Coordinates of C-alpha atoms and ligand atoms in Angstrom, one line a residue:
Chain H
M1 CA 0.0 0.0 0.0
N2 CA 1.3 3.5 -0.8
N3 CA 0.3 7.1 0.2
C4 CA -1.5 7.9 -2.9
S5 CA -5.0 9.1 -2.8
Q6 CA -7.7 6.8 -4.3
G7 CA -9.8 8.1 -7.0
T8 CA -7.2 10.7 -8.2
K9 CA -5.7 10.3 -11.6
V10 CA -2.2 11.3 -10.8
T11 CA -0.8 11.7 -7.3
A12 CA 2.6 13.1 -6.4
R13 CA 3.8 12.8 -2.8
N14 CA 6.9 14.6 -1.5
V15 CA 8.6 14.7 -4.9
N16 CA 12.1 15.9 -5.1
V17 CA 14.2 16.3 -8.2
W18 CA 18.0 17.0 -8.6
Y19 CA 20.1 17.6 -11.7
G20 CA 23.5 16.8 -10.1
D21 CA 23.6 19.3 -7.1
N22 CA 20.8 21.5 -8.5
H23 CA 17.7 20.8 -6.3
A24 CA 15.1 21.6 -9.1
I25 CA 11.8 20.3 -7.4
K26 CA 11.5 20.6 -3.6
D27 CA 9.1 18.4 -1.8
V28 CA 6.1 18.8 -4.1
S29 CA 2.9 17.0 -3.4
V30 CA -0.1 17.4 -5.7
D31 CA -3.3 15.5 -6.7
I32 CA -4.3 15.7 -10.4
S33 CA -8.0 14.9 -11.1
D34 CA -9.3 13.1 -14.0
R35 CA -11.5 14.8 -16.5
M36 CA -10.1 18.1 -15.7
V37 CA -7.5 20.6 -17.1
T38 CA -4.7 21.5 -14.6
A39 CA -2.3 24.4 -15.5
F40 CA 1.2 24.7 -14.2
I41 CA 2.4 28.2 -14.1
G42 CA 5.5 30.0 -12.8
P43 CA 8.6 32.0 -13.9
S44 CA 11.1 30.5 -16.3
G45 CA 13.3 27.9 -14.7
C46 CA 11.0 27.3 -11.6
G47 CA 10.7 23.6 -12.6
K48 CA 7.4 23.3 -14.4
S49 CA 8.9 21.1 -17.2
T50 CA 11.0 19.1 -14.8
F51 CA 7.9 18.3 -12.6
L52 CA 5.7 17.5 -15.8
R53 CA 8.4 15.0 -16.9
C54 CA 8.2 13.3 -13.5
L55 CA 4.5 12.3 -14.3
N56 CA 5.5 9.9 -17.2
R57 CA 9.1 9.2 -16.0
M58 CA 10.6 11.2 -18.9
N59 CA 13.4 12.3 -16.5
D60 CA 14.6 8.7 -16.5
T61 CA 16.1 9.5 -19.9
I62 CA 18.2 12.4 -18.4
P63 CA 21.4 10.9 -16.9
T64 CA 22.1 13.6 -14.3
C65 CA 18.6 13.7 -13.1
R66 CA 17.5 12.1 -9.8
V67 CA 13.8 11.8 -8.8
E68 CA 12.7 10.9 -5.2
G69 CA 9.2 10.7 -3.8
E70 CA 6.1 8.8 -4.7
L71 CA 4.2 9.1 -8.0
C72 CA 1.0 7.2 -8.8
L73 CA -1.2 6.8 -11.7
D74 CA -4.7 5.5 -10.7
G75 CA -3.3 4.8 -7.3
E76 CA -0.4 2.6 -8.5
D77 CA 3.2 3.6 -8.1
I78 CA 4.7 4.4 -11.6
H79 CA 8.2 3.5 -10.3
D80 CA 7.2 0.1 -9.5
A81 CA 9.5 -2.6 -11.1
R82 CA 6.4 -4.0 -12.9
V83 CA 5.7 -0.8 -14.8
D84 CA 7.1 -0.6 -18.3
P85 CA 8.1 3.0 -19.0
V86 CA 7.2 2.7 -22.7
E87 CA 3.7 1.5 -21.9
L88 CA 3.4 4.2 -19.2
R89 CA 4.2 6.9 -21.7
A90 CA 1.4 5.7 -24.0
R91 CA -1.0 6.1 -21.1
V92 CA 0.6 9.4 -20.2
G93 CA 1.2 11.2 -23.4
M94 CA 3.3 14.3 -23.8
V95 CA 3.7 17.3 -26.0
F96 CA 7.1 18.8 -25.5
Q97 CA 8.2 22.4 -25.1
K98 CA 10.3 22.2 -28.2
P99 CA 8.6 20.5 -31.2
N100 CA 10.3 17.2 -31.9
P101 CA 8.9 15.5 -35.0
F102 CA 10.5 12.3 -36.0
P103 CA 12.5 12.5 -39.1
K104 CA 9.8 10.7 -41.0
S105 CA 6.7 11.8 -43.1
I106 CA 3.8 13.7 -41.5
Y107 CA 1.6 10.6 -41.8
E108 CA 4.1 8.5 -40.2
N109 CA 4.7 10.8 -37.3
V110 CA 1.0 10.4 -36.4
A111 CA 0.5 6.8 -37.3
Y112 CA 3.6 5.6 -35.5
G113 CA 2.0 5.4 -32.0
P114 CA -1.3 3.9 -33.0
R115 CA 0.5 1.3 -35.1
I116 CA 3.1 0.0 -32.4
H117 CA 0.2 0.0 -29.9
G118 CA -2.0 -2.0 -32.3
L119 CA -4.9 0.5 -32.3
A120 CA -5.7 0.1 -36.0
R121 CA -6.8 -3.2 -37.6
S122 CA -6.5 -2.0 -41.2
R123 CA -4.8 0.7 -43.3
A124 CA -8.2 2.4 -43.7
E125 CA -8.6 2.6 -39.9
L126 CA -5.2 4.0 -39.5
D127 CA -5.8 6.6 -42.2
E128 CA -8.9 7.5 -40.2
I129 CA -7.0 7.9 -37.0
V130 CA -4.3 10.0 -38.7
E131 CA -6.9 12.3 -40.3
K132 CA -8.9 12.7 -37.1
S133 CA -5.8 13.5 -35.0
L134 CA -4.6 16.0 -37.6
R135 CA -8.1 17.6 -37.6
R136 CA -8.1 17.8 -33.7
A137 CA -4.7 19.5 -33.8
A138 CA -6.0 22.0 -36.3
L139 CA -3.3 20.9 -38.9
W140 CA -5.3 18.8 -41.4
D141 CA -6.2 21.5 -43.9
E142 CA -2.6 22.6 -44.2
V143 CA -1.0 19.2 -44.7
K144 CA -3.7 16.9 -46.3
D145 CA -2.1 17.3 -49.7
R146 CA 1.4 16.4 -48.6
L147 CA 1.0 13.8 -45.9
Q148 CA 4.2 12.0 -47.2
A149 CA 6.4 15.1 -46.9
P150 CA 8.8 15.1 -44.0
G151 CA 7.5 16.4 -40.7
T152 CA 10.7 18.3 -40.1
G153 CA 9.9 20.4 -43.1
L154 CA 6.9 22.1 -41.5
S155 CA 7.0 25.6 -39.9
G156 CA 7.6 25.8 -36.2
G157 CA 4.0 26.3 -35.4
Q158 CA 3.0 23.4 -37.7
Q159 CA 5.6 21.1 -36.2
Q160 CA 4.0 22.0 -32.7
R161 CA 0.6 21.0 -34.0
L162 CA 1.9 17.9 -35.6
C163 CA 3.3 16.8 -32.2
I164 CA -0.1 17.5 -30.6
A165 CA -1.6 15.3 -33.3
R166 CA 0.9 12.6 -32.5
A167 CA 0.2 12.8 -28.8
V168 CA -3.6 12.5 -29.1
A169 CA -3.5 9.7 -31.7
T170 CA -2.8 7.0 -29.2
G171 CA -5.9 8.1 -27.1
P172 CA -3.8 8.7 -23.8
E173 CA -5.4 8.7 -20.3
V174 CA -3.4 11.7 -19.3
L175 CA -1.9 14.3 -21.6
L176 CA 0.9 16.5 -20.5
M177 CA 1.4 19.6 -22.6
D178 CA 4.5 21.8 -22.2
E179 CA 3.6 25.2 -23.8
P180 CA 1.7 23.6 -26.6
A181 CA 0.8 27.0 -28.1
S182 CA 3.9 29.0 -27.6
A183 CA 4.6 29.2 -31.4
L184 CA 1.0 29.4 -32.7
D185 CA -0.9 32.3 -34.3
P186 CA -4.2 33.3 -32.5
I187 CA -6.4 31.1 -34.6
A188 CA -4.3 27.9 -34.2
T189 CA -4.1 28.8 -30.5
A190 CA -7.9 29.0 -30.1
Q191 CA -8.2 25.7 -32.0
I192 CA -5.7 24.1 -29.7
E193 CA -7.4 25.6 -26.7
E194 CA -10.7 24.2 -28.0
L195 CA -9.0 20.7 -28.3
I196 CA -7.7 21.0 -24.6
D197 CA -11.2 21.9 -23.5
E198 CA -12.6 18.9 -25.3
L199 CA -9.9 16.5 -24.1
G200 CA -10.3 17.8 -20.5
R201 CA -13.9 16.5 -20.5
S202 CA -12.8 12.8 -20.8
I203 CA -9.1 12.6 -19.6
A204 CA -6.7 14.4 -17.3
V205 CA -4.9 17.3 -19.1
V206 CA -1.8 19.0 -17.6
I207 CA -0.7 22.2 -19.4
V208 CA 2.3 24.4 -18.8
T209 CA 1.9 27.8 -20.1
H210 CA 3.4 31.3 -19.7
S211 CA 0.2 32.9 -20.7
M212 CA -1.8 33.8 -17.7
Q213 CA -4.9 34.4 -19.8
Q214 CA -4.5 31.0 -21.4
A215 CA -4.1 29.3 -18.0
A216 CA -7.2 31.1 -16.9
R217 CA -9.2 30.3 -20.0
V218 CA -8.5 26.5 -20.3
S219 CA -7.9 25.2 -16.8
Q220 CA -10.1 24.3 -13.8
R221 CA -7.1 24.0 -11.4
T222 CA -3.9 26.0 -11.3
A223 CA -0.6 25.3 -9.6
F224 CA 2.0 28.1 -9.2
F225 CA 5.5 27.0 -8.9
H226 CA 8.4 29.3 -7.7
L227 CA 12.0 28.2 -7.4
G228 CA 11.2 24.6 -7.4
N229 CA 8.5 24.9 -4.7
L230 CA 4.7 24.5 -5.3
V231 CA 3.6 27.7 -3.7
E232 CA -0.2 27.6 -4.4
Y233 CA -2.5 25.1 -5.9
G234 CA -6.2 25.6 -6.2
E235 CA -9.3 26.5 -8.2
T236 CA -8.3 28.6 -11.3
D237 CA -11.1 31.1 -10.6
Q238 CA -9.7 31.7 -7.1
I239 CA -6.1 31.8 -8.2
F240 CA -6.8 34.5 -10.8
T241 CA -9.2 36.6 -8.9
N242 CA -7.9 36.3 -5.4
P243 CA -4.7 34.4 -5.0
A244 CA -3.8 33.5 -1.4
D245 CA 0.0 33.9 -1.6
S246 CA 1.6 37.3 -2.4
R247 CA 4.2 35.5 -4.6
T248 CA 1.4 34.2 -6.8
E249 CA -0.3 37.6 -6.9
A250 CA 3.1 39.3 -7.9
Y251 CA 3.6 36.8 -10.6
I252 CA 0.3 36.7 -12.3
T253 CA -0.2 40.4 -12.2
G254 CA 3.3 41.2 -13.7
R255 CA 4.8 42.7 -10.7
I256 CA 8.4 42.6 -9.4
G257 CA 7.9 40.2 -6.5
Chain M
M1 CA 1.9 46.0 -3.5
P2 CA 5.1 45.9 -5.6
E3 CA 5.2 47.9 -8.9
H4 CA 4.4 46.3 -12.2
I5 CA 7.2 45.4 -14.4
L6 CA 5.5 47.3 -17.1
S7 CA 5.5 50.9 -15.7
A8 CA 2.8 52.1 -18.2
F9 CA 0.4 49.7 -16.4
D10 CA 1.0 51.4 -13.1
R11 CA 0.5 54.8 -14.8
D12 CA -2.8 53.7 -16.2
L13 CA -4.0 52.5 -12.8
E14 CA -2.7 55.7 -11.1
A15 CA -4.6 57.8 -13.7
I16 CA -7.8 55.9 -13.1
R17 CA -7.5 56.2 -9.4
A18 CA -6.7 59.9 -9.7
R19 CA -9.9 60.5 -11.8
V20 CA -12.0 58.6 -9.1
M21 CA -10.7 60.9 -6.5
R22 CA -11.4 63.9 -8.5
M23 CA -14.9 62.7 -9.3
G24 CA -15.4 61.9 -5.6
G25 CA -14.2 65.4 -4.6
L26 CA -16.8 67.0 -7.0
V27 CA -19.6 64.9 -5.6
E28 CA -18.6 65.6 -2.0
E29 CA -18.7 69.4 -2.8
A30 CA -22.0 69.1 -4.6
L31 CA -23.6 67.4 -1.6
L32 CA -22.4 69.9 0.8
N33 CA -23.3 72.9 -1.3
A34 CA -26.8 71.6 -2.2
A35 CA -27.5 71.3 1.6
R36 CA -26.0 74.8 2.2
A37 CA -28.1 76.4 -0.6
L38 CA -31.1 74.8 1.0
K39 CA -30.5 76.1 4.4
A40 CA -29.3 79.6 3.3
R41 CA -32.0 79.8 0.5
D42 CA -29.1 80.6 -1.8
E43 CA -30.4 80.2 -5.4
A44 CA -27.1 81.1 -7.0
L45 CA -25.3 78.4 -5.0
A46 CA -28.1 75.9 -6.0
A47 CA -27.7 76.8 -9.7
E48 CA -24.0 76.3 -9.4
V49 CA -24.6 72.7 -8.0
R50 CA -26.9 72.0 -10.9
R51 CA -24.5 73.1 -13.6
G52 CA -21.6 71.2 -11.8
D53 CA -23.4 67.8 -12.3
R54 CA -22.3 67.8 -16.0
A55 CA -18.6 67.6 -15.0
I56 CA -19.4 64.7 -12.7
D57 CA -21.2 62.8 -15.4
A58 CA -18.3 63.4 -17.9
L59 CA -15.9 62.0 -15.3
E60 CA -17.9 58.8 -15.0
L61 CA -17.8 58.3 -18.7
E62 CA -14.0 59.0 -18.8
I63 CA -13.5 56.5 -15.9
N64 CA -15.5 53.8 -17.6
E65 CA -13.7 54.4 -20.8
S66 CA -10.2 54.2 -19.3
C67 CA -11.4 51.0 -17.5
A68 CA -12.5 49.5 -20.7
R69 CA -9.1 50.4 -22.3
L70 CA -7.3 48.9 -19.4
L71 CA -9.3 45.6 -19.6
A72 CA -8.8 45.4 -23.4
L73 CA -5.1 46.3 -23.5
R74 CA -3.7 45.0 -20.2
Q75 CA -6.0 42.0 -19.3
P76 CA -5.6 42.7 -15.7
I77 CA -6.0 39.9 -13.2
A78 CA -6.4 39.4 -9.5
S79 CA -6.1 42.7 -7.6
D80 CA -5.7 44.7 -10.8
L81 CA -8.8 43.3 -12.2
R82 CA -10.8 43.9 -9.0
T83 CA -9.5 47.6 -9.1
A84 CA -10.9 48.0 -12.6
L85 CA -14.2 46.3 -11.8
G86 CA -14.6 48.1 -8.5
V87 CA -13.7 51.5 -9.9
M88 CA -16.4 51.2 -12.6
K89 CA -19.0 50.4 -9.8
I90 CA -17.7 53.2 -7.6
A91 CA -17.9 55.7 -10.4
G92 CA -21.5 54.6 -11.0
N93 CA -22.4 55.0 -7.4
L94 CA -20.7 58.4 -7.3
E95 CA -22.7 59.5 -10.3
R96 CA -26.0 58.6 -8.5
V97 CA -25.0 60.6 -5.4
G98 CA -24.2 63.5 -7.7
D99 CA -27.7 63.2 -9.3
Y100 CA -29.3 63.3 -5.8
A101 CA -27.3 66.5 -4.9
K102 CA -28.5 68.0 -8.2
N103 CA -32.0 67.1 -7.4
M104 CA -31.7 68.7 -3.9
A105 CA -30.4 71.9 -5.5
K106 CA -33.5 72.0 -7.9
R107 CA -35.8 71.5 -4.9
A108 CA -33.8 74.2 -2.9
N109 CA -34.8 76.6 -5.6
V110 CA -38.4 75.7 -5.4
L111 CA -38.4 75.9 -1.6
A112 CA -36.7 79.3 -1.6
Q113 CA -40.0 80.6 -3.0
M114 CA -42.0 79.1 -0.1
R115 CA -42.6 79.9 3.5
P116 CA -39.7 78.2 5.4
I117 CA -40.4 75.1 7.5
E118 CA -38.9 75.7 11.0
G119 CA -35.8 73.6 11.7
A120 CA -36.1 71.2 8.8
P121 CA -33.3 72.5 6.5
G122 CA -31.0 72.4 9.5
S123 CA -31.8 68.7 10.1
I124 CA -31.4 68.0 6.5
K125 CA -28.0 69.7 6.5
R126 CA -26.9 67.6 9.4
M127 CA -28.0 64.5 7.5
A128 CA -26.2 65.6 4.3
R129 CA -23.1 66.3 6.4
E130 CA -23.2 62.8 7.8
V131 CA -23.4 61.2 4.3
H132 CA -20.6 63.7 3.2
A133 CA -18.4 62.5 6.1
M134 CA -19.0 58.9 5.1
L135 CA -18.2 59.6 1.5
S136 CA -15.0 61.3 2.5
D137 CA -14.0 58.3 4.5
A138 CA -15.0 55.8 1.8
L139 CA -12.8 57.8 -0.7
E140 CA -10.0 57.8 1.8
A141 CA -10.4 54.0 2.3
F142 CA -10.3 53.5 -1.5
I143 CA -7.0 55.4 -1.9
R144 CA -5.4 54.0 1.2
E145 CA -6.7 50.4 0.4
D146 CA -8.1 50.3 4.0
A147 CA -10.8 47.7 4.3
A148 CA -11.2 48.5 8.0
L149 CA -12.2 52.2 7.3
A150 CA -14.5 51.1 4.5
E151 CA -16.3 48.6 7.0
D152 CA -16.7 51.5 9.5
V153 CA -18.3 53.6 6.8
R154 CA -20.7 50.7 6.0
Q155 CA -21.8 50.5 9.6
R156 CA -22.5 54.2 9.9
D157 CA -25.3 54.1 7.3
L158 CA -27.6 53.0 10.1
E159 CA -27.3 56.5 11.6
V160 CA -28.3 58.1 8.4
D161 CA -31.3 55.7 8.1
Q162 CA -32.3 56.8 11.7
M163 CA -32.0 60.4 10.9
Y164 CA -34.3 59.9 7.8
N165 CA -37.0 58.1 10.0
A166 CA -36.9 60.9 12.5
L167 CA -37.3 63.5 9.8
F168 CA -40.1 61.5 8.2
R169 CA -42.1 61.6 11.4
E170 CA -41.4 65.3 11.9
F171 CA -42.7 66.1 8.4
L172 CA -45.8 64.1 9.1
T173 CA -46.5 66.1 12.2
F174 CA -45.9 69.4 10.3
M175 CA -48.3 68.4 7.6
M176 CA -51.0 67.4 9.9
E177 CA -50.7 70.5 12.0
D178 CA -50.7 72.9 9.0
P179 CA -51.9 71.7 5.7
R180 CA -50.5 74.7 4.0
S181 CA -46.9 73.2 4.6
I182 CA -47.7 70.1 2.6
T183 CA -46.1 71.2 -0.6
A184 CA -42.9 72.3 1.1
C185 CA -42.8 69.3 3.4
M186 CA -43.2 67.0 0.3
H187 CA -40.2 68.5 -1.2
L188 CA -38.3 68.3 2.0
H189 CA -39.2 64.7 2.4
F190 CA -38.0 63.9 -1.1
I191 CA -34.7 65.5 -0.2
A192 CA -34.4 63.6 3.0
K193 CA -35.2 60.5 1.1
N194 CA -32.7 61.3 -1.5
I195 CA -29.9 61.8 1.0
E196 CA -30.9 58.5 2.6
R197 CA -30.4 57.0 -0.8
A198 CA -27.1 58.7 -1.3
G199 CA -26.0 57.1 2.0
D200 CA -26.9 53.7 0.4
H201 CA -24.7 54.4 -2.5
V202 CA -21.9 55.6 -0.3
T203 CA -22.3 52.2 1.5
A204 CA -22.1 50.5 -1.9
I205 CA -18.9 52.3 -2.6
A206 CA -17.4 51.2 0.8
E207 CA -18.4 47.6 -0.1
Q208 CA -16.5 47.9 -3.5
V209 CA -13.5 49.2 -1.7
I210 CA -13.6 46.1 0.6
Y211 CA -13.9 43.9 -2.5
V212 CA -10.9 45.6 -4.2
V213 CA -8.8 45.2 -1.2
T214 CA -9.7 41.9 0.1
G215 CA -11.2 40.1 -2.9
E216 CA -14.4 39.4 -1.0
L217 CA -17.7 41.3 -0.9
P218 CA -18.9 41.8 2.6
G219 CA -21.9 39.6 3.5
E220 CA -25.3 40.8 4.9
S221 CA -24.0 41.8 8.3
R222 CA -24.9 45.4 8.0
P223 CA -27.2 46.6 10.8
K224 CA -30.7 47.4 9.6
G225 CA -32.6 50.3 11.1
N226 CA -36.1 50.1 12.4
R227 CA -38.8 49.9 9.9
D228 CA -41.3 52.6 11.3
V229 CA -41.5 54.2 7.9
Y230 CA -43.4 51.1 6.6
K231 CA -45.8 50.8 9.4
V232 CA -49.4 51.5 8.8
I233 CA -50.4 54.1 11.4
P234 CA -53.9 53.5 12.6
E235 CA -56.2 56.4 12.0
G236 CA -56.9 57.2 15.5
E237 CA -53.3 57.8 16.3
L238 CA -52.8 60.3 13.4
Ligands
ATP301 N1 18.3 18.5 -18.6 C1 18.7 19.2 -17.7 N2 20.0 19.2 -17.1 C2 20.3 20.0 -16.0 N3 19.6 20.9 -15.4 C3 18.3 21.1 -15.9 C4 17.8 20.2 -17.0 N4 16.5 20.7 -17.3 C5 16.2 21.6 -16.4 N5 17.3 21.9 -15.6 C6 17.3 22.8 -14.5 O1 16.3 22.6 -13.6 C7 15.6 23.9 -13.3 C8 14.2 23.8 -13.6 O2 14.2 23.7 -15.1 P1 12.8 23.5 -15.9 O3 13.2 23.3 -17.4 O4 12.0 22.5 -15.2 O5 12.0 24.9 -15.7 P2 10.6 25.5 -16.4 O6 9.9 26.0 -15.2 O7 10.1 24.5 -17.3 O8 11.2 26.7 -17.2 P3 10.7 27.4 -18.6 O9 9.5 28.1 -18.3 O10 11.9 28.3 -19.0 O11 10.6 26.3 -19.5 C9 16.5 25.0 -14.0 O12 17.3 25.5 -12.9 C10 17.2 24.3 -15.0 O13 18.4 24.9 -15.3
MG302 MG1 9.8 24.4 -19.4

């Protein structure tokens, strides 16, 4: 038995992360609910991406990185020896801060996940998943005539949407999005926010964003990080109208804290 | 509160606050002058109050426009957002108080043509002075971000209500004793009622100050005066 809350999608208990001597996450405990959008906000370098990567064990791939504490998905310890990290990452999908398309075609970028996880029984079904995912990521109209072109040949904002399409294609239970709209124009941003809103009704979505308005628009819960600490975590409405901590207030209102 | 990194944001907020204080100052003056004009039967002063209302209305418009601009360009959140929202409501309430002062000035002109009602203008002036003091404190609470002072203002509205109730009874007595005083007493009664209303608006301003400062609107814990005015007086007692 562990200390994780039952009925919570993702639970973190006393999580600490170090990069060598750099203590990047300090004793963070948080419950992330299912069917809800949770926003992580905070100044650059405060540890948002680091903490996000804890949730699907992406930090395992960074040699200097050490993670301590308890992390559970559906009440089960994700560091348990029986958990296969590759399988975990299919359940807990991720969109990275920097778009990282595979050096493959646009089609293959999206089809790869569903294919290796056996989500399509036929080519037609796979085509369907690819189209639907690209549409949800608001990219379909721009790429439908060049699906075989390399994904790396797209513009920055298009690559970002391609990675979103790739992440939703496998139907994850939790989706971690690290600044998914940072390179997008207002229309694509609105379409991605619409997608986040839709996803948040059926799965747990965690989004890191530097746009306070975006966090306020898309999330129901907000966590404010500062220097590796979780300073405040609560209802988005409350955080953005009447934050409890003066550091949160200073940050969200653009003041020198 | 520390300064914004974007100094233009602070300048915008400061300009809005300064306009609220200017508008508040004009309303304070209108209220006092209207009461003075009534007591001194000074028609020139009453006319000045009536003319001055235009400047008050214009300031309300300016405040609302600068708040709309702030909302659109700066997308304020938390205390900044509360300031913008609170200020718009405060300006609306100040405008109403200004209107009541103007109305009092109009009636002061009419009353100057009539036989004076002993003592009444003095009582009304006292009541206006009380609301004026509440307004001064509410504005002070706004600029100092002092929720405790705003709460004090809120509590004082009870006294104004009691003054109104007393005046109401006084006017009834006058009218019963001398039916020729009815027209004047009706005007005086409207004035008293308007000042009582002005007190409610000042209370609303104090509540907005509390909201801006603390993020919470005060609940229904304000003392309510007695409800004599609404009592049906049996005919035998009249
Ligand atoms: N791969 C890494 N190796 C070493 N240190 C790292 C690594 N990634 C992050 N850090 C350090 O960990 C701390 C937190 O970084 P992190 O990337 O989590 O911040 P962030 O909140 O996501 O910032 P940003 O908003 O700029 O993306 C920083 O001090 C950073 O230098
Ligand atoms: Mg980051």
